[in-house]
Coordinates of N, CA and C in Angstrom, one line a residue:
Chain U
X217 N -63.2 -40.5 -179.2 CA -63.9 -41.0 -180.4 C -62.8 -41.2 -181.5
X218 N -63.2 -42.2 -182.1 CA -62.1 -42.1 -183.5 C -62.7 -42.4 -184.5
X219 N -61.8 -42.3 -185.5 CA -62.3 -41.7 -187.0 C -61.2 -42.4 -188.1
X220 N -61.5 -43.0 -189.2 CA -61.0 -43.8 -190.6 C -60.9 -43.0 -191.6
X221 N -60.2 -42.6 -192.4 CA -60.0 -41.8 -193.5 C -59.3 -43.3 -194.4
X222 N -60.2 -43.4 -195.4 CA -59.5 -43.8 -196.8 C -59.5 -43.4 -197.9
X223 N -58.3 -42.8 -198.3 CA -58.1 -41.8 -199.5 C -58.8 -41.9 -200.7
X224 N -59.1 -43.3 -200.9 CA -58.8 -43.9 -202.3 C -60.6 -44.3 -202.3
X225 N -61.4 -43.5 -202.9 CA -62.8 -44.0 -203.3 C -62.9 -45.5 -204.3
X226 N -62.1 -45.1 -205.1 CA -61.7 -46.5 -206.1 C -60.0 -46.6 -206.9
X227 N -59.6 -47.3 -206.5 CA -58.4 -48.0 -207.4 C -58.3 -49.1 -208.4
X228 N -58.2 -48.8 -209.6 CA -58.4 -49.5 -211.0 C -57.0 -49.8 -210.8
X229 N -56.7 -51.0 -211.1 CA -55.0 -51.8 -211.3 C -55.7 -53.0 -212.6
X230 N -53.9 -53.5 -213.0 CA -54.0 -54.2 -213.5 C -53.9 -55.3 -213.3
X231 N -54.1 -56.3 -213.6 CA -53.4 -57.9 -213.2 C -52.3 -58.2 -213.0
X232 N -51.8 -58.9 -211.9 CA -50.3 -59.1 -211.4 C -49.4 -57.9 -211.2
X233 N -50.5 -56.6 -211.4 CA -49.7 -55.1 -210.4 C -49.5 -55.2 -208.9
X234 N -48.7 -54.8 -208.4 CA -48.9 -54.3 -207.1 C -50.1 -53.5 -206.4
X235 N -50.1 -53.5 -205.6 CA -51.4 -52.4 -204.9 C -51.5 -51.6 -204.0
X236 N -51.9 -50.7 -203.2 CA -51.7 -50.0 -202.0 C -53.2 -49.7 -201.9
X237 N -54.0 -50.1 -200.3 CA -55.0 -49.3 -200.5 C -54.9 -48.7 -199.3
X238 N -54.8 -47.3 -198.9 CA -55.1 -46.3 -197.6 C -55.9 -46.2 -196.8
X239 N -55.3 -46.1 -195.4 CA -55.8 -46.1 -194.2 C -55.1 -45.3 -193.4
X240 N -55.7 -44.2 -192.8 CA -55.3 -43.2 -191.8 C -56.6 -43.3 -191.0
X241 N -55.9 -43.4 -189.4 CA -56.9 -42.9 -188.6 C -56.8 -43.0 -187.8
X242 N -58.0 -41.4 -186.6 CA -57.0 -40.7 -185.6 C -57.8 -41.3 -184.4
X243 N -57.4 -41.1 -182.9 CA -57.6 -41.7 -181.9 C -56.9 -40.9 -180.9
X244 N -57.6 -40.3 -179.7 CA -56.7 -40.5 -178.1 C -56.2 -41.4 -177.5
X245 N -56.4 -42.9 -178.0 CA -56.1 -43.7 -177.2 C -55.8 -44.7 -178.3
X246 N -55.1 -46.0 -177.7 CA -54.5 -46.8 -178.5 C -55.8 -47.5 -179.1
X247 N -55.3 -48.3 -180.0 CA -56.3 -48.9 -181.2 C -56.0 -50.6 -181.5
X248 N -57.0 -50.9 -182.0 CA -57.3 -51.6 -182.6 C -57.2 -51.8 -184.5
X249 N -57.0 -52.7 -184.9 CA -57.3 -52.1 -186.5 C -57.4 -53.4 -187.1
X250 N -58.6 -53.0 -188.3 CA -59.0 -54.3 -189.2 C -58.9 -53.4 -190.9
X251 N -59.2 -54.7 -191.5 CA -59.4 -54.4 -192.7 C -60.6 -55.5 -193.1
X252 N -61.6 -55.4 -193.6 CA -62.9 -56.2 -194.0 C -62.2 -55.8 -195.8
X253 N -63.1 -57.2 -196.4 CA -63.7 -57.1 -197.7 C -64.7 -57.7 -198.4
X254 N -65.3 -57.0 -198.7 CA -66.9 -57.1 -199.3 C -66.9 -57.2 -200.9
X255 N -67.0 -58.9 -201.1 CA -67.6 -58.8 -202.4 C -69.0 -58.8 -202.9
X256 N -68.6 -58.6 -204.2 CA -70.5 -58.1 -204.5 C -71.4 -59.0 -204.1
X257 N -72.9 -58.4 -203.3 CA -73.5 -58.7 -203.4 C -73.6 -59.5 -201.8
X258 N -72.4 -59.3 -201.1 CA -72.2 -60.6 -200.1 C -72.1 -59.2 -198.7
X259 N -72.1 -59.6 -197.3 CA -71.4 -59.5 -196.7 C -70.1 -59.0 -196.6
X260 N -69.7 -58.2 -195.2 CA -67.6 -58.4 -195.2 C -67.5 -59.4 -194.4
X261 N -66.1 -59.7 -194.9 CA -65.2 -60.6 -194.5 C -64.2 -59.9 -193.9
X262 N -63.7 -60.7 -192.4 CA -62.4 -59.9 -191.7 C -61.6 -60.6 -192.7
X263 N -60.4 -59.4 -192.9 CA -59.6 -60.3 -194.1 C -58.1 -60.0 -193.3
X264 N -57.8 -59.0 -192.7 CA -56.9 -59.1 -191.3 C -57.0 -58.1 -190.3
X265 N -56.6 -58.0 -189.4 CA -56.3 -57.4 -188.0 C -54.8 -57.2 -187.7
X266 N -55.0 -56.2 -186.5 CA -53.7 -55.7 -186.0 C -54.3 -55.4 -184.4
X267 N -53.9 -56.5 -183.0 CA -54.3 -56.0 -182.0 C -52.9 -55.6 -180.8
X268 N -51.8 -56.6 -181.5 CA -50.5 -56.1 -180.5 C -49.2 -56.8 -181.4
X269 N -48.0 -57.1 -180.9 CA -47.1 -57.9 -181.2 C -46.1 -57.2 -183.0
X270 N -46.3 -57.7 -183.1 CA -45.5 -57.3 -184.7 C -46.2 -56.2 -185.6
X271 N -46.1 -55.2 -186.3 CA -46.5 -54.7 -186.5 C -47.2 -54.5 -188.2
X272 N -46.5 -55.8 -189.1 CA -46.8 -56.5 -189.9 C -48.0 -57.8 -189.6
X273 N -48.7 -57.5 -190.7 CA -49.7 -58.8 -190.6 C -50.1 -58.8 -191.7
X274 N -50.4 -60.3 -191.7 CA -50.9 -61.0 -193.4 C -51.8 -61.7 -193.2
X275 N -52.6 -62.1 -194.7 CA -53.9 -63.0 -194.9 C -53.2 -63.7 -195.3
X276 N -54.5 -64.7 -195.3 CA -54.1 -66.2 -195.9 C -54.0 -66.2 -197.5
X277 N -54.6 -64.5 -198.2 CA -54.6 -64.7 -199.3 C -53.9 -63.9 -200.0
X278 N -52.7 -63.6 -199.6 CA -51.4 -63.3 -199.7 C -51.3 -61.6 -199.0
X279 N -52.5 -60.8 -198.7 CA -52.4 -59.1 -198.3 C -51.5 -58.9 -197.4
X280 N -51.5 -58.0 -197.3 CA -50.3 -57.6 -195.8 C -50.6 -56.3 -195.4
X281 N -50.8 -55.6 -194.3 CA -50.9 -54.6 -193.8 C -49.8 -54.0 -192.7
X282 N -49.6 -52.8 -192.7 CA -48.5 -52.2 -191.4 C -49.0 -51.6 -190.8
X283 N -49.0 -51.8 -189.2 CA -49.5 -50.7 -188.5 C -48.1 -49.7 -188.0
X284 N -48.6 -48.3 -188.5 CA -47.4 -47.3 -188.2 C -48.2 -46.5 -187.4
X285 N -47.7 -46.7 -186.3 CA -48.3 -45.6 -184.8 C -47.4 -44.1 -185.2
X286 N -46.6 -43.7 -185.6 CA -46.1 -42.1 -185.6 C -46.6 -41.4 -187.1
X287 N -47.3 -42.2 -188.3 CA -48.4 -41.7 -189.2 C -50.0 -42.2 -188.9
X288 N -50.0 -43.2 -188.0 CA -51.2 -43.3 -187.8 C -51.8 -43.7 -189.1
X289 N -51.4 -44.7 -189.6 CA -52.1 -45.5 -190.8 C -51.7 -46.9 -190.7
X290 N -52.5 -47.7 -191.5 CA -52.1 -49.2 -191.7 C -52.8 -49.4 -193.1
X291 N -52.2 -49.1 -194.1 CA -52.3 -49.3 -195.7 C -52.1 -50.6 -195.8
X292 N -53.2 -51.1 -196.9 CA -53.0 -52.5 -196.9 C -52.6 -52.9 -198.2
X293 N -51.5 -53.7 -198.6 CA -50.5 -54.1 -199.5 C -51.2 -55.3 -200.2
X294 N -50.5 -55.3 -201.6 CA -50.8 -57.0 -202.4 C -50.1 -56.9 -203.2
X295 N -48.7 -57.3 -203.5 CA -47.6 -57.2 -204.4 C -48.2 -58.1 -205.7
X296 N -48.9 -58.7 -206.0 CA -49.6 -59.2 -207.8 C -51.4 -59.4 -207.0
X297 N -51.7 -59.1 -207.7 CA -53.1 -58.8 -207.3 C -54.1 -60.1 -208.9
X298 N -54.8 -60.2 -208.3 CA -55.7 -61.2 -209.2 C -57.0 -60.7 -209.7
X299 N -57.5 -61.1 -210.4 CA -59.0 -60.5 -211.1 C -60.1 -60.8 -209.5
X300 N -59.5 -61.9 -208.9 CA -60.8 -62.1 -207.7 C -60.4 -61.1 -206.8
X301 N -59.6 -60.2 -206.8 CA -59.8 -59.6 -205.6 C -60.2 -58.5 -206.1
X302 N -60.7 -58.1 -206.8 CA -62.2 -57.0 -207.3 C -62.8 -57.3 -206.1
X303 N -63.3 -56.2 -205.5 CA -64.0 -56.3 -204.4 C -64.1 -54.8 -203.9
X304 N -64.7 -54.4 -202.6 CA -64.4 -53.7 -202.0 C -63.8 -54.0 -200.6
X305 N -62.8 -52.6 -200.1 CA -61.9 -53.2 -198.5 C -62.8 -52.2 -197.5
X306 N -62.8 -52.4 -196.8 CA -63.5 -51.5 -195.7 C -62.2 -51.7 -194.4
X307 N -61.5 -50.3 -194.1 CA -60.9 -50.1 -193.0 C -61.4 -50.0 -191.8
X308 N -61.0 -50.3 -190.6 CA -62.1 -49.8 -189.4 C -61.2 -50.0 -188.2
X309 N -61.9 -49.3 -187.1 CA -60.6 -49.0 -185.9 C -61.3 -48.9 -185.2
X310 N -60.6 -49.6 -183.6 CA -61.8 -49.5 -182.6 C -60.5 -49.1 -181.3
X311 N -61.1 -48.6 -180.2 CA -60.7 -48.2 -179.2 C -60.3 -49.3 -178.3
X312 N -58.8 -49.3 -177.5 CA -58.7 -50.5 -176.4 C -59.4 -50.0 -175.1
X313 N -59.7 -51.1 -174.9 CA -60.7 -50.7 -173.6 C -62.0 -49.9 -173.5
X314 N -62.3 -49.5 -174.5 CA -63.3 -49.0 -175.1 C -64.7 -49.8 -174.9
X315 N -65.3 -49.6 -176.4 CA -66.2 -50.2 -175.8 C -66.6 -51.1 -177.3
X316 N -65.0 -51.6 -178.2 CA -64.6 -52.3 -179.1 C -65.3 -52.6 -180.4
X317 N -66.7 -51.5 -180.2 CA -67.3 -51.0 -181.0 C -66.7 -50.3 -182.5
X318 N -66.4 -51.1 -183.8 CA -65.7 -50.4 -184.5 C -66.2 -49.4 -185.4
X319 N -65.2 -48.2 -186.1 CA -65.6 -47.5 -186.8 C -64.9 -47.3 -188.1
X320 N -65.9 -47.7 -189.5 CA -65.3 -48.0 -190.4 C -65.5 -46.9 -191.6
X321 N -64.0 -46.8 -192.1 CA -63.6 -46.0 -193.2 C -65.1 -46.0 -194.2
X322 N -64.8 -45.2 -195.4 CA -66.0 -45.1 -196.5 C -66.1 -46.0 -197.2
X323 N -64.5 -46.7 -197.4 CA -64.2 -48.2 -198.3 C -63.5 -47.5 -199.4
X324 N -63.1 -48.3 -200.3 CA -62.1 -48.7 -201.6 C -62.6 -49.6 -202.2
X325 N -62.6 -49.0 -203.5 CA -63.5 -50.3 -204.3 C -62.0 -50.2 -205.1
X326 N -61.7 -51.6 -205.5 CA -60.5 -52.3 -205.8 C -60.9 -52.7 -207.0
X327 N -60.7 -52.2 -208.3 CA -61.5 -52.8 -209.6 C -60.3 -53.2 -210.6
X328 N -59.9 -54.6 -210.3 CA -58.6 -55.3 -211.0 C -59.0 -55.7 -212.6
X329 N -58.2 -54.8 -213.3 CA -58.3 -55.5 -215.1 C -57.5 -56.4 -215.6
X330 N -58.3 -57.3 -216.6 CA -57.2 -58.3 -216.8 C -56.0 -57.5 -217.6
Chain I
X329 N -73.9 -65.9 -194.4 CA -72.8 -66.3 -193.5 C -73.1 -67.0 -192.7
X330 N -72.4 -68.1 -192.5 CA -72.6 -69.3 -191.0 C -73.3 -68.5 -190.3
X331 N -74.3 -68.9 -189.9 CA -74.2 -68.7 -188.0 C -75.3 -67.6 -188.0
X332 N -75.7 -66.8 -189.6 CA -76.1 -65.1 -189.2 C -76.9 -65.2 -190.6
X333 N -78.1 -64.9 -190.5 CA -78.9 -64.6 -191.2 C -80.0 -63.6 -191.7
X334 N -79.7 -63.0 -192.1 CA -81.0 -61.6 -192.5 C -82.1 -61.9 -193.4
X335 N -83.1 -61.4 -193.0 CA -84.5 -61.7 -193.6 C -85.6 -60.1 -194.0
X336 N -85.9 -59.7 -194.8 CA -85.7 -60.6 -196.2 C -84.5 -60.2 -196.7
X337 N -84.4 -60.6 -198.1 CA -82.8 -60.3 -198.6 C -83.4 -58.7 -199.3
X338 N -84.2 -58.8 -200.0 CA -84.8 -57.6 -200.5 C -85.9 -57.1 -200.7
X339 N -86.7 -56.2 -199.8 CA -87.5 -55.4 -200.3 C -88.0 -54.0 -200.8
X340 N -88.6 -54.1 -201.0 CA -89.6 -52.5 -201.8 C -90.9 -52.3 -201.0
X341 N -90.6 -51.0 -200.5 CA -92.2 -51.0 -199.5 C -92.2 -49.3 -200.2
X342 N -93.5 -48.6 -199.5 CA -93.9 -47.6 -199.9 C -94.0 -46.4 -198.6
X343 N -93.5 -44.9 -198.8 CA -92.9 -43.9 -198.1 C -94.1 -43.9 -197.0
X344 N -93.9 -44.0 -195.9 CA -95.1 -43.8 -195.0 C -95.2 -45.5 -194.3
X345 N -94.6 -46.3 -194.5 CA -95.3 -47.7 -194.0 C -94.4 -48.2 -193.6
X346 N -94.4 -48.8 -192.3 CA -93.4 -49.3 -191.3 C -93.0 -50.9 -191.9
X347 N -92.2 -51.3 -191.6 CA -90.6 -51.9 -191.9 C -90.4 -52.8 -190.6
X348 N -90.1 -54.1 -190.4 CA -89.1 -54.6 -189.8 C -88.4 -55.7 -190.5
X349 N -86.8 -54.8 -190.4 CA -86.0 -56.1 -191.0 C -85.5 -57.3 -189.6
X350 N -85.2 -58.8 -189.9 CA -84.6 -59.9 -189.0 C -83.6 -60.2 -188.6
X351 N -82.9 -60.0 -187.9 CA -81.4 -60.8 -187.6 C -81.6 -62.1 -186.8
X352 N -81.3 -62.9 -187.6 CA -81.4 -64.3 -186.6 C -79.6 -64.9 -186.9
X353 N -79.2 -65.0 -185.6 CA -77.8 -65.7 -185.1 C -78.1 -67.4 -184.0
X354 N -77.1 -67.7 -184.9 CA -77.3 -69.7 -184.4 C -75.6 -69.7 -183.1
X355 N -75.1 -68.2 -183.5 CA -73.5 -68.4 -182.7 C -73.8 -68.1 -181.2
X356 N -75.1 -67.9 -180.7 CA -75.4 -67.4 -179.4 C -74.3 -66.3 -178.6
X357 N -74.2 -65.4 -179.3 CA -73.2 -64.4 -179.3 C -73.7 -63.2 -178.9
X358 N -73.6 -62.5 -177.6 CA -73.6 -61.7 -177.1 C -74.3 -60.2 -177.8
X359 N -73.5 -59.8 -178.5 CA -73.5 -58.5 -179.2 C -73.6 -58.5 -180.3
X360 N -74.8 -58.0 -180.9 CA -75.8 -57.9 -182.1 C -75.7 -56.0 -182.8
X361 N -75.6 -56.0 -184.2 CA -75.3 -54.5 -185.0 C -76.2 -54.8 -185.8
X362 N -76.8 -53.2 -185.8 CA -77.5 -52.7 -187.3 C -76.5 -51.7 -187.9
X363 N -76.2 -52.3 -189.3 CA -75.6 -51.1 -190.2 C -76.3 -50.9 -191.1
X364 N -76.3 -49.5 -191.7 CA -76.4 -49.2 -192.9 C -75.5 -49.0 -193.9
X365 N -75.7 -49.5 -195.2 CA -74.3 -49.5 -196.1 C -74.8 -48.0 -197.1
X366 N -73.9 -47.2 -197.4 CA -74.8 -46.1 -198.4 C -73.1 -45.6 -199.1
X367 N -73.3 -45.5 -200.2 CA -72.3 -45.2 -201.3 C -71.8 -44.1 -200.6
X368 N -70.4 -44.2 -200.4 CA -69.9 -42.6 -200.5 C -70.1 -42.2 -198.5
X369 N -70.5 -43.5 -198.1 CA -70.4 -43.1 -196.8 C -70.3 -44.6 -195.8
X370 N -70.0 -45.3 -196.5 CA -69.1 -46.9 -195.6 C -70.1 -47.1 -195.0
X371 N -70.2 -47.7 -193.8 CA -70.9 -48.8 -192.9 C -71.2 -47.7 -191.8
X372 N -72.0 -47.4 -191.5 CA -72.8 -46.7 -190.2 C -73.8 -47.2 -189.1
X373 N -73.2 -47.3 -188.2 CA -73.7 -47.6 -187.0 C -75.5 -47.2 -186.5
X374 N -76.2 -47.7 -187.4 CA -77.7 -47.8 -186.3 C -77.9 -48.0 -184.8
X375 N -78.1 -49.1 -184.3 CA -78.2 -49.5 -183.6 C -77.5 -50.9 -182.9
X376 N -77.6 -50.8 -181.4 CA -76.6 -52.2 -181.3 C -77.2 -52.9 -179.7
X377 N -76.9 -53.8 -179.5 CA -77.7 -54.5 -178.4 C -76.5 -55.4 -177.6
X378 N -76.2 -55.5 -176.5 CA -75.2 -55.7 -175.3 C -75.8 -57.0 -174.7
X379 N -77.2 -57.7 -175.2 CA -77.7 -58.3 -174.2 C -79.1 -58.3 -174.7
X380 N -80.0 -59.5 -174.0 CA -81.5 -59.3 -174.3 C -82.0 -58.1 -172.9
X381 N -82.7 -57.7 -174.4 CA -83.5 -56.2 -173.7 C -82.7 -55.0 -173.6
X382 N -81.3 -55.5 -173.8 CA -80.3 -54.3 -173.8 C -79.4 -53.5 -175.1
X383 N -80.0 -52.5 -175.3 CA -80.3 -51.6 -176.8 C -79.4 -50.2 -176.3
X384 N -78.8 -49.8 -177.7 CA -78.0 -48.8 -177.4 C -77.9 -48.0 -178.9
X385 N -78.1 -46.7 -178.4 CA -78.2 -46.1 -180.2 C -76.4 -46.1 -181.0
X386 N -77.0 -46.0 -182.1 CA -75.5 -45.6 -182.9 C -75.3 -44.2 -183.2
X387 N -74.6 -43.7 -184.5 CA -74.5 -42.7 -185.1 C -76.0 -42.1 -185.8
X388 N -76.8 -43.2 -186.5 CA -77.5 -42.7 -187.6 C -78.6 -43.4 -187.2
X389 N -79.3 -43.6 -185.6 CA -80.4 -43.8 -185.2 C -81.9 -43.4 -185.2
X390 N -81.7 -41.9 -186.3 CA -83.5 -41.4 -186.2 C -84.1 -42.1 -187.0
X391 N -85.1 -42.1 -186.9 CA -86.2 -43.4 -187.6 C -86.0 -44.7 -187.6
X392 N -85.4 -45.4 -186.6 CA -85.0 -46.7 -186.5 C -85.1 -46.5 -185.4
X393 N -86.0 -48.5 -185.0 CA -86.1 -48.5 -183.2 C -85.9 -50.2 -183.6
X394 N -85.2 -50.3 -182.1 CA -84.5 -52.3 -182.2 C -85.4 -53.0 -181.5
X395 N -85.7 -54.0 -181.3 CA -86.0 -55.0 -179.9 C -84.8 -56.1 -180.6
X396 N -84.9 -56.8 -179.2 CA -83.8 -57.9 -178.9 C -84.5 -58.7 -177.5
X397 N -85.6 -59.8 -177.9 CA -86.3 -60.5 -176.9 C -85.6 -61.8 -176.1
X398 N -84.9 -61.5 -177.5 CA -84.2 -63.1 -177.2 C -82.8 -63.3 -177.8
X399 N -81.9 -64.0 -177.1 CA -80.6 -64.1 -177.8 C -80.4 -64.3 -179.5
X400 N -80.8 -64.6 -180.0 CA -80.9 -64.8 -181.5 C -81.4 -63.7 -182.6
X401 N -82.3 -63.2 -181.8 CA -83.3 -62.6 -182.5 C -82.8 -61.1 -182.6
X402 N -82.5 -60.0 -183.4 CA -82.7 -58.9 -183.4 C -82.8 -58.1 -184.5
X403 N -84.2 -56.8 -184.1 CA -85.5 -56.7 -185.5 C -84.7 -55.3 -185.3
X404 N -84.8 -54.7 -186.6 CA -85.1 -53.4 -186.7 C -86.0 -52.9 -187.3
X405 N -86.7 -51.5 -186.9 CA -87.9 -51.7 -187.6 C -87.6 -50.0 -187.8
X406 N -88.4 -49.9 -189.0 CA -88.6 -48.4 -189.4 C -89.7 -47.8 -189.0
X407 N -90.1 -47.1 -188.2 CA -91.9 -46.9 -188.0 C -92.2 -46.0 -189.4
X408 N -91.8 -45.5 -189.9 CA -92.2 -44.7 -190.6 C -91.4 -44.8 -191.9
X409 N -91.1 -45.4 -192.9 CA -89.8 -45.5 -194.1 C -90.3 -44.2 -194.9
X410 N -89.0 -43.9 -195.3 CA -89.0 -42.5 -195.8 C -87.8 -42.8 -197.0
X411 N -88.0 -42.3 -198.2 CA -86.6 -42.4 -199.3 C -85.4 -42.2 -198.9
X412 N -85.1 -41.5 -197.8 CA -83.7 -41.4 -197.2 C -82.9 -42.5 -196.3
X413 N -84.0 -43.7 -196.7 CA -83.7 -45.0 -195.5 C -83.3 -46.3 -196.5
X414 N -84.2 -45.5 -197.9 CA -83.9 -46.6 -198.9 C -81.4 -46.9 -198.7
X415 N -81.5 -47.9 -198.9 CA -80.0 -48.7 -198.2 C -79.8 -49.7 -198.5
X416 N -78.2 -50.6 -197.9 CA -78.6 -51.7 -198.0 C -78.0 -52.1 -195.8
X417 N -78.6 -53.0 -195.4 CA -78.7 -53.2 -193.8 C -78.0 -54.4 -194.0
X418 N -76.6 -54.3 -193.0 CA -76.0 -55.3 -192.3 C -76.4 -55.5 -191.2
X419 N -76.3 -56.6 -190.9 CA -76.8 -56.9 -189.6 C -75.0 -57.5 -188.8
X420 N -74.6 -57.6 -187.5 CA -73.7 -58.5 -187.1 C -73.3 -58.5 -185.8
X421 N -72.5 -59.8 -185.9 CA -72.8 -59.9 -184.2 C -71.1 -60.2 -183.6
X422 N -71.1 -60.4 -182.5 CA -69.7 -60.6 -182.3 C -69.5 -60.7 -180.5
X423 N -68.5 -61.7 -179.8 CA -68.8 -61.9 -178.4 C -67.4 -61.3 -177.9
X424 N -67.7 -60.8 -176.5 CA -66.5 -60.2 -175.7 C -65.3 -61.6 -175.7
X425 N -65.9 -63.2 -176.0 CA -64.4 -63.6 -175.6 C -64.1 -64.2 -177.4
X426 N -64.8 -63.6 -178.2 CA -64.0 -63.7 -180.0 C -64.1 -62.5 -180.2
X427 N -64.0 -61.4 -180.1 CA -64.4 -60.2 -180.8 C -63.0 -59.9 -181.5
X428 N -61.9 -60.1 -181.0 CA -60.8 -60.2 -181.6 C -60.8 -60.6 -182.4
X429 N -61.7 -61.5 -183.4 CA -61.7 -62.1 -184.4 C -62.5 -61.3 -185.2
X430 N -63.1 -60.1 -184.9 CA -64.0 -59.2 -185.6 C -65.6 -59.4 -185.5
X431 N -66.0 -58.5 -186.3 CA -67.4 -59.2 -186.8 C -67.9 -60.8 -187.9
X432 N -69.0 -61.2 -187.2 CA -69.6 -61.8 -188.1 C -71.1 -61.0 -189.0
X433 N -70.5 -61.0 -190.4 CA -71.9 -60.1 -191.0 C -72.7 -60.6 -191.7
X434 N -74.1 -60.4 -191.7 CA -74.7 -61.3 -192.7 C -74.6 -60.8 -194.4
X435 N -75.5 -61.1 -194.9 CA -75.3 -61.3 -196.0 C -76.2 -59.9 -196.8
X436 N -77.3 -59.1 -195.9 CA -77.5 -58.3 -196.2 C -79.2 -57.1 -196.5
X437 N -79.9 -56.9 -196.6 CA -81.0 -56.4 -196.9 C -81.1 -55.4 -197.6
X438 N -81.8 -55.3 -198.8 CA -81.7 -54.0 -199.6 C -83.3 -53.5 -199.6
X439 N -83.3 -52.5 -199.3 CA -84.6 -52.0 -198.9 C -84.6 -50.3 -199.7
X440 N -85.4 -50.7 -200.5 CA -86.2 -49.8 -201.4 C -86.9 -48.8 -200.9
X441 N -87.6 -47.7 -200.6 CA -88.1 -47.5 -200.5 C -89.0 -45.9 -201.3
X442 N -90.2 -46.4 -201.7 CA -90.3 -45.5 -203.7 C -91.7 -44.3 -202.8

């Protein structure tokens, strides 16, 4: 079985700050890894993944996440952050070969000021 | 969201009276999820379905029962709603040959219950 830890209930930043939002999480067996974001009132959105190859990966709307296999996290990055990405992230990890069923962190609510 | 739709978007029913919320999907996609969203505890696994007629519990399946008659279609129903159900319900679906692409989720159900 595996399990999502995100540190951060809510992170308040400012406009055009940098960002970090946390993801640790444990596993027997290799993984899978996403990050969703849910803005108000809507649905999540897969906003990126990590299934093999590089261990950096980016959205189309500028985020970036690292998968680090010897801490077991993939923190997800945004060097200037915008008023629209107010939102919440939802981390989530699923097992390879498993049964790809994911399991998702508690979330981060991301509350950008102008 | 394309493809995924939940019905109703919100109701208010009363403690003692059974409940079924709708998932209807147009992506003819294999694998169908009940989540529950609850502050302070992320997205939790209800119920999930592999196939018509084929149902599989999650983490937080007491007082929730699914049918899935038809590829499109999948109800969850509360037989009994109790204040501790009041939520809001994701529905989502996702196929063995996209699932790498994550979930598709709808847009959501908020369900009251006074």
């Amino acid at each position: 079985a595996q399990s999502v830890t995100q540190l951060d209930s809510q992170v308040p930043v400012f406009e055009e700050a940098p960002v970090e939002l946390r993801c640790n999480y444990s596993s027997s067996v290799s993984v899978y890894l996403f990050w969703y974001v849910q803005y108000p009132n809507q649905g999540l959105q897969l906003l990126l993944k990590y299934l093999s190859g590089s261990t950096l990966v980016e959205s189309i709307n500028g985020f970036e996440a690292e998968f680090n296999k010897s801490q077991t996290s993939f923190h997800l990055r945004k060097p200037s952050v915008h008023i629209s990405d107010t939102a919440e992230y939802f981390c989530a990890v699923s097992d390879r070969g498993g049964s790809y069923i994911p399991t998702f962190g508690r979330g981060t609510s991301l509350i950008v000021h102008p | 969201d394309a493809g995924i739709t939940q019905s109703p978007r919100h109701k208010v029913t009363e403690t003692g009276t059974p409940v079924t919320l709708r998932c209807h999907q147009t992506e003819n996609h294999r694998y169908m999820y009940w989540y529950r969203q609850d502050p302070g505890h992320g997205l939790r696994l209800i119920h999930y379905s592999y196939g018509v007629k084929d149902t599989d519990k999650g983490e937080v399946s007491d007082g929730y029962s699914v049918s899935r008659s038809k590829t499109e279609d999948f109800l969850l129903t509360l037989e009994s709603a109790t204040s501790s159900q009041t939520s809001v319900y994701f529905c989502a679906i996702s196929d063995k040959a996209s699932w790498n692409r994550g979930y598709t989720f709808g847009s959501g159900t908020r369900l009251t219950v006074v």
